[in-house]
Every structure is written in structure tokens, then in C-alpha cells.
Short mmCIF file of C-alpha atoms and ligand atoms in Angstrom, two decimals:
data_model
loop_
_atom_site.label_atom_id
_atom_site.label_comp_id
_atom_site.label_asym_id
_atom_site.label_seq_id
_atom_site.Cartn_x
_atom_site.Cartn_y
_atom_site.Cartn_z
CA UNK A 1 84.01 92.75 115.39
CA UNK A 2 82.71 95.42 113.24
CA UNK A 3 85.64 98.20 111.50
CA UNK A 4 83.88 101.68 112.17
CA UNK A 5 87.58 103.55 112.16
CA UNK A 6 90.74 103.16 110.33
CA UNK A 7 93.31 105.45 110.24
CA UNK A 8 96.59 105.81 109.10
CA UNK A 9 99.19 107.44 111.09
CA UNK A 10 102.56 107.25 110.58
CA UNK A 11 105.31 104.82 108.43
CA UNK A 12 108.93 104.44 110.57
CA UNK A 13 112.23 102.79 110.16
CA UNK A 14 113.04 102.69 113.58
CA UNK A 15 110.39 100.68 115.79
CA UNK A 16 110.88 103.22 118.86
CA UNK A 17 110.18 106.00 116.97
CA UNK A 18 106.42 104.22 116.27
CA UNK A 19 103.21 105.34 117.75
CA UNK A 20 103.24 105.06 121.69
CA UNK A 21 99.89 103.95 123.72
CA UNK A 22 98.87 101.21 125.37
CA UNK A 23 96.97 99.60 122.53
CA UNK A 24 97.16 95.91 121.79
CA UNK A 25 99.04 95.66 118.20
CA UNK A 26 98.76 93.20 115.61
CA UNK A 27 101.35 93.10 112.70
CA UNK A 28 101.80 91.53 109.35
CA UNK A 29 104.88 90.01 107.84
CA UNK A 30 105.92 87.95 104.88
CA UNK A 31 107.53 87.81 101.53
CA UNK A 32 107.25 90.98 99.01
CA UNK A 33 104.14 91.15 97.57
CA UNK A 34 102.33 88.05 99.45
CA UNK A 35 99.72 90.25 99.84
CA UNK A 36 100.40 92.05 103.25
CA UNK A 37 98.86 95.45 102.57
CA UNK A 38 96.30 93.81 100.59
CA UNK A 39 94.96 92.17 103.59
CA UNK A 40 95.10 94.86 106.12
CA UNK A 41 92.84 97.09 103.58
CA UNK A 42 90.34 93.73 103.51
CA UNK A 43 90.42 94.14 107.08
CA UNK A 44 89.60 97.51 107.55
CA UNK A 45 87.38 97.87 104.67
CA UNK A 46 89.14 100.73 103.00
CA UNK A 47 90.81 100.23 99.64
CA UNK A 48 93.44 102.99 99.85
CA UNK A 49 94.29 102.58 103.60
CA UNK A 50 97.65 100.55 102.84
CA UNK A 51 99.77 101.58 99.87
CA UNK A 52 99.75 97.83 97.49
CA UNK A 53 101.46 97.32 94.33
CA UNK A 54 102.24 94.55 91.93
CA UNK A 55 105.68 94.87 91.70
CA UNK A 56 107.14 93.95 94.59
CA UNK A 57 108.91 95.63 97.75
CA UNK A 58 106.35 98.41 97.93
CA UNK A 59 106.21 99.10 101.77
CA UNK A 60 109.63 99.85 103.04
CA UNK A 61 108.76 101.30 106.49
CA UNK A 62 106.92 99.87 109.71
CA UNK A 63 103.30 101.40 108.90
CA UNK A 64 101.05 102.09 111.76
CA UNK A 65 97.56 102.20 111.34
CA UNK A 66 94.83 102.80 113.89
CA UNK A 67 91.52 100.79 114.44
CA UNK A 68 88.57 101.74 116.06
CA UNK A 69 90.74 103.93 118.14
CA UNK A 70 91.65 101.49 120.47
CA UNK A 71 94.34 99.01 118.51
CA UNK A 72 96.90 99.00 115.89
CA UNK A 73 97.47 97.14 112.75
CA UNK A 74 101.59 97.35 111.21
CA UNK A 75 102.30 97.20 107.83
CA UNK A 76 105.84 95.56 107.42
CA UNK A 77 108.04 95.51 104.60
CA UNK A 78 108.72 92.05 103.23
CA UNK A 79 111.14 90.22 103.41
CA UNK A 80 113.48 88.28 100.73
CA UNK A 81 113.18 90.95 97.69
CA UNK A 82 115.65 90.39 95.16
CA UNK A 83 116.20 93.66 93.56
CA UNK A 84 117.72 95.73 96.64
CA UNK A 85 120.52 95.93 96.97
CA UNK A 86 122.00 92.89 99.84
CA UNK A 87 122.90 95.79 102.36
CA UNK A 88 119.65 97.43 101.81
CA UNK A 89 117.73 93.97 101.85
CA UNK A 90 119.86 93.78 105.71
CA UNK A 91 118.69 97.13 106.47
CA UNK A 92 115.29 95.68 106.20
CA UNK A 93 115.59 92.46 108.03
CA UNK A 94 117.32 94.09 110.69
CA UNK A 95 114.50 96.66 111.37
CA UNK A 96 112.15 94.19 111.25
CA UNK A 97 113.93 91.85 113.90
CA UNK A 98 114.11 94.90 115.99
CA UNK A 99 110.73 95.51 115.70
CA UNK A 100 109.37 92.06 116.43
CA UNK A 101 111.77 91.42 119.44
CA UNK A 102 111.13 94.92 121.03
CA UNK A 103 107.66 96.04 120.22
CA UNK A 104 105.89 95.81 123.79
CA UNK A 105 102.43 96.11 122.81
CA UNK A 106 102.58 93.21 120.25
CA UNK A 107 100.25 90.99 120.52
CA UNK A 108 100.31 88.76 117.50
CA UNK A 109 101.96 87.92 114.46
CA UNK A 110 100.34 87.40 111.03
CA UNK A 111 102.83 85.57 109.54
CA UNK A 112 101.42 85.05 105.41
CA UNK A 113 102.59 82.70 103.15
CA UNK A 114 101.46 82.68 99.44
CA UNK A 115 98.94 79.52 99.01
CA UNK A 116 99.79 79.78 95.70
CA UNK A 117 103.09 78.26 95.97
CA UNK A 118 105.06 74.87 97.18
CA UNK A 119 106.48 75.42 99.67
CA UNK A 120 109.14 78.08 99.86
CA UNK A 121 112.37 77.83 101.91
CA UNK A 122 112.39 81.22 102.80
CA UNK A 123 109.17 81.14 104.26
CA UNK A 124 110.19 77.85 106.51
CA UNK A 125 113.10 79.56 107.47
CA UNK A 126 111.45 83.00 109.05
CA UNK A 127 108.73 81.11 110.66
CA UNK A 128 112.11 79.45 112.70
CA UNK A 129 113.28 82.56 112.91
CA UNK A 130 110.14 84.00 114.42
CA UNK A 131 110.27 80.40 116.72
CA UNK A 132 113.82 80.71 118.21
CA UNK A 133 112.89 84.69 118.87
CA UNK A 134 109.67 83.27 120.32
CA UNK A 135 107.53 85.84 118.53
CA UNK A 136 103.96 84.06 118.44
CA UNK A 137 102.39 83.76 115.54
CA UNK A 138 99.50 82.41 113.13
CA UNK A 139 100.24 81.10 110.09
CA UNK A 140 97.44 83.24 106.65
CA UNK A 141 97.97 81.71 103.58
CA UNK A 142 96.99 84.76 101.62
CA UNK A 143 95.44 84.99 97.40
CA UNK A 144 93.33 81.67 98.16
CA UNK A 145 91.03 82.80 94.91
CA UNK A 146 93.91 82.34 92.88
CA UNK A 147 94.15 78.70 93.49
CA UNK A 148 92.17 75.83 92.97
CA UNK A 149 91.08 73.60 96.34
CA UNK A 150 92.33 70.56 95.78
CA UNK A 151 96.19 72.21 94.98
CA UNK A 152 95.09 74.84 97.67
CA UNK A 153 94.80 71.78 99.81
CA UNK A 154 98.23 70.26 99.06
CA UNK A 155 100.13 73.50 99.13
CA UNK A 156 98.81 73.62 102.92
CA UNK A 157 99.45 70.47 104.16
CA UNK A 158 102.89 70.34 102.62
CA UNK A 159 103.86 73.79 104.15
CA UNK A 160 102.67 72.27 107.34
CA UNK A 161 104.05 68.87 106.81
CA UNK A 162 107.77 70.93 106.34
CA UNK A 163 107.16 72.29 109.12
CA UNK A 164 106.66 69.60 111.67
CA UNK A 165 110.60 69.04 111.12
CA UNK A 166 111.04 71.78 113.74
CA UNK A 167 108.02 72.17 115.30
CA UNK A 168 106.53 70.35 118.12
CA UNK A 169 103.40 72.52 118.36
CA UNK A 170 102.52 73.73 114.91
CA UNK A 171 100.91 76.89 115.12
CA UNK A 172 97.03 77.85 113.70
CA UNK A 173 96.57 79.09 110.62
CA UNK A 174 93.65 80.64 108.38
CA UNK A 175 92.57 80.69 104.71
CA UNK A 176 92.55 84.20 103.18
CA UNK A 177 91.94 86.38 100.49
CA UNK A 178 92.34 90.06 99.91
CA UNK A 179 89.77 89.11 96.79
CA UNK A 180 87.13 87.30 98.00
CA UNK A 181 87.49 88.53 101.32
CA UNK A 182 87.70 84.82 102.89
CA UNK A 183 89.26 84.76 106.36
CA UNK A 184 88.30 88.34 107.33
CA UNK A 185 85.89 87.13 110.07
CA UNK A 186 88.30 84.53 111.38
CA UNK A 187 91.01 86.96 111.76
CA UNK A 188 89.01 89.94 113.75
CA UNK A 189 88.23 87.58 115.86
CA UNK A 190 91.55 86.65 116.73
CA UNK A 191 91.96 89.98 116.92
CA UNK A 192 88.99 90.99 118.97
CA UNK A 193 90.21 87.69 121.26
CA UNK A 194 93.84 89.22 121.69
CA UNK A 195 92.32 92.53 122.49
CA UNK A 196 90.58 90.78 125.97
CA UNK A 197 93.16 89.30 126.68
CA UNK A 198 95.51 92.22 126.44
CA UNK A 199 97.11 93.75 129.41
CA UNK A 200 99.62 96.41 128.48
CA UNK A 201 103.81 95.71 128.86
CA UNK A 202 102.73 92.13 129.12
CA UNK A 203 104.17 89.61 126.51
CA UNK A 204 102.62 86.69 125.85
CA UNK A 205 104.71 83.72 126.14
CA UNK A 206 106.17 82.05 123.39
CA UNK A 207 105.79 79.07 120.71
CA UNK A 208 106.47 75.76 120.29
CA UNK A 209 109.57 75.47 118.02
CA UNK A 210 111.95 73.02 119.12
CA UNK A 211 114.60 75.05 118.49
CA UNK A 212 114.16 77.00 121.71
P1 GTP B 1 105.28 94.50 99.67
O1 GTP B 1 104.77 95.73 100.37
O2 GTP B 1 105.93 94.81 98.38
O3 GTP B 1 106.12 93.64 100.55
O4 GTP B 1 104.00 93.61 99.22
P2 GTP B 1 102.70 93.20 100.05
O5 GTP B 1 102.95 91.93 100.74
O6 GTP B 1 102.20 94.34 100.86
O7 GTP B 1 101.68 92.87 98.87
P3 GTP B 1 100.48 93.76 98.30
O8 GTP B 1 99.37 93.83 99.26
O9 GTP B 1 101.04 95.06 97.80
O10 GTP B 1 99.98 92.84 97.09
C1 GTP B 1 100.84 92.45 96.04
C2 GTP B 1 100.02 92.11 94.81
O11 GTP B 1 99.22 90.96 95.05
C3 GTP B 1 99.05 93.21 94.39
O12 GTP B 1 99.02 93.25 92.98
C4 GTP B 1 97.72 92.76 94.94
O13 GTP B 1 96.62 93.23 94.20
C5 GTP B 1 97.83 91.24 94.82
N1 GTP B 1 97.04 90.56 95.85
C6 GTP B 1 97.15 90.71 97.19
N2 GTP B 1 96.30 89.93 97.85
C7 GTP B 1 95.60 89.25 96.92
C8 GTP B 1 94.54 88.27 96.97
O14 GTP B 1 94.06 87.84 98.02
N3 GTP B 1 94.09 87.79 95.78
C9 GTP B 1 94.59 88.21 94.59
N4 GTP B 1 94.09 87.67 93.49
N5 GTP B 1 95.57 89.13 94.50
C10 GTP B 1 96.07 89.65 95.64
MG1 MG B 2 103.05 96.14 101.32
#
């Protein structure tokens, strides 16, 4: 799929109050500063589209942007930033659950996890959070230049490996980097997929997580 528009339009705390239209959406979650933003201005092909920052808890609002005038990328805020305050840091989760259990339109989940890290229990514990509210999802590990193969490798496959505990049906996940632009064709054409396959109010059904 080629990027010929990208647009911002508007940044929200309440998910209702985000753009309407019957476009097939496509959002991005994770921990502060895994490289969320990052990867949605890889997408698109515009550096300055999505606000990034190296200190982390940058985006604090649902962000909407359009795409070739036909479907929308959201920016989230991350989740499991220290230095909020704990009410503010529930403020956050909260909108975000409301988001990704009553967003119509959404199609898919980018859930990223840092591939330069073990493992991180916060991590395991969304995706099971994203399994029991049967959001589905693919798995990016995100700032793959940063890390050597081999312990690129074995980051993976342990994530993974942690998560076949509660996971029947693991779900798919890609190699990215907001650097070297790796992944970028894998992911439009997820994208591009979903968009077929989109039929608007529709849902589609949920993951494997045997926790459901
Ligand atoms: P919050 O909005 O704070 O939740 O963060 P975020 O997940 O949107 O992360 P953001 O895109 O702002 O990136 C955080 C930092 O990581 C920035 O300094 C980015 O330049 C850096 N970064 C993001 N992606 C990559 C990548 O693929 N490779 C490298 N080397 N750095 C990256
Ligand atoms: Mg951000």
C-alpha cells in the first residue's frame, strides 16, 4: 500500500468524542516511550505527524490521524509511566480500556513491546488484559536496530515462550523499527488486509487467550 495522505486531526480523552466515519481504524498501544508515535510517523512517512519524545509519557490523549482519506491510525498514550501521579496513571488506563472495548470501527490492535528488553511483566500482563477483553491484536516488537540478532532472537522467543502460559493461540507478530524502517511493509499490509475485510459496526471476533 502506498501513503499518499496523512493527516492529523484531532487528540481526545474521551473515545466518543473521537472522529466519527465509517473508516476501518487501526491503533497503537504499549509502554511509554516503546516507540508508538515513532512508528506511526514510519508509517506514514512524515517525521512530524506524531508528537515523539525521549522522555517518556509524551502522548496523553487518543490521537487520530487520517490516511489516505479512507482509514485511521490512533496514537495512544502508554501505559505503566512512573512519574504521574497513580490517579492520573488510572485516568489513563481507564480511557484507554474505554477506548479499546468501545471503539466500533477498530479493526486491529498494534500491541508493541520493546525488543530491547527481557521480558517485562507489564507487557505480559496487558496483552491478558487485551485477551480477556478480547481486543485482537498483533504483537511489533519495536527499536529492532538497537539490538543485536542473536539477543533480538532470544528476547522474542522468551516473550513468546511467557506467553504460551495463557495463551492457546499465540497471536502474530512483526519485527520493527522506527530507524531502519523494518516492518513497514509487513504492517500496511495488514493494514491494507483489514481494510477488505472491513465492514463498518462489525467487530471482529476475538483471540485465543485461555482466560476467556
Ligand atoms: P509515549 O508517547 O511517551 O508513550 O511514547 P511513545 O511510545 O510514543 O514513544 P516515542 O515514539 O515518542 O519514542 C520514544 C523514544 O524512542 C524517542 O526518543 C524515539 O526517537 C525512540 N525510538 C522510537 N522508535 C525507535 C526505533 O525504532 N529505533 C530507535 N533507535 N529509537 C526509537
Ligand atoms: Mg507517543
Amino acid at each position: 500500500m502506498i501513503i499518499t495522505k496523512a493527516e492529523y486531526l484531532s487528540s481526545e480523552v474521551d473515545w466518543k468524542a473521537c472522529p466519527g466515519g465509517n473508516f476501518p481504524e487501526y491503533a497503537f498501544i504499549g509502554r511509554s516511550n516503546v516507540g508508538k508515535s515513532s512508528l506511526i510517523n514510519m508509517l506514514t512517512g512524515k517525521h512530524n505527524l506524531a508528537r515523539t519524545s525521549g522522555t517518556p509519557g509524551k502522548t496523553r490523549t487518543i490521537n487520530h490521524y487520517l490516511v489516505n482519506d479512507s482509514w485511521y491510525l490512533a496514537d495512544l498514550p502508554g501505559y505503566g509511566y512512573a512519574k504521574v501521579s497513580a490517579s492520573e496513571r488510572k485516568k489513563w488506563e481507564e480511557m484507554i480500556r474505554l477506548y479499546l472495548c468501545g471503539r466500533p470501527n477498530l479493526v486491529q490492535v498494534f500491541a508493541l513491546v520493546d525488543a530491547r528488553l527481557e521480558p517485562q511483566q507489564i507487557d505480559l500482563e496487558f496483552m491478558n488484559r487485551l485477551g480477556a477483553w478480547k481486543i485482537p491484536f498483533l504483537i511489533l516488537f519495536t527499536k529492532t536496530d538497537k539490538v543485536r540478532p542473536l539477543k533480538l532472537k532470544a528476547h522474542v522467543n522468551a516473550f513468546l515462550q511467557k506467553m504460551e502460559a495463557s495463551w492457546e493461540v499465540l497471536p502474530d507478530h512483526l519485527l520493527t523499527s522506527a530507524q531502519d524502517r523494518s516492518g513497514k511493509k509487513e504492517i500496511l499490509d495488514r493494514i491494507a488486509a483489514g481494510n477488505l475485510e472491513f465492514h463498518p459496526g462489525i467487530k471482529i471476533p476475538g483471540s485465543g487467550n485461555k482466560s476467556n
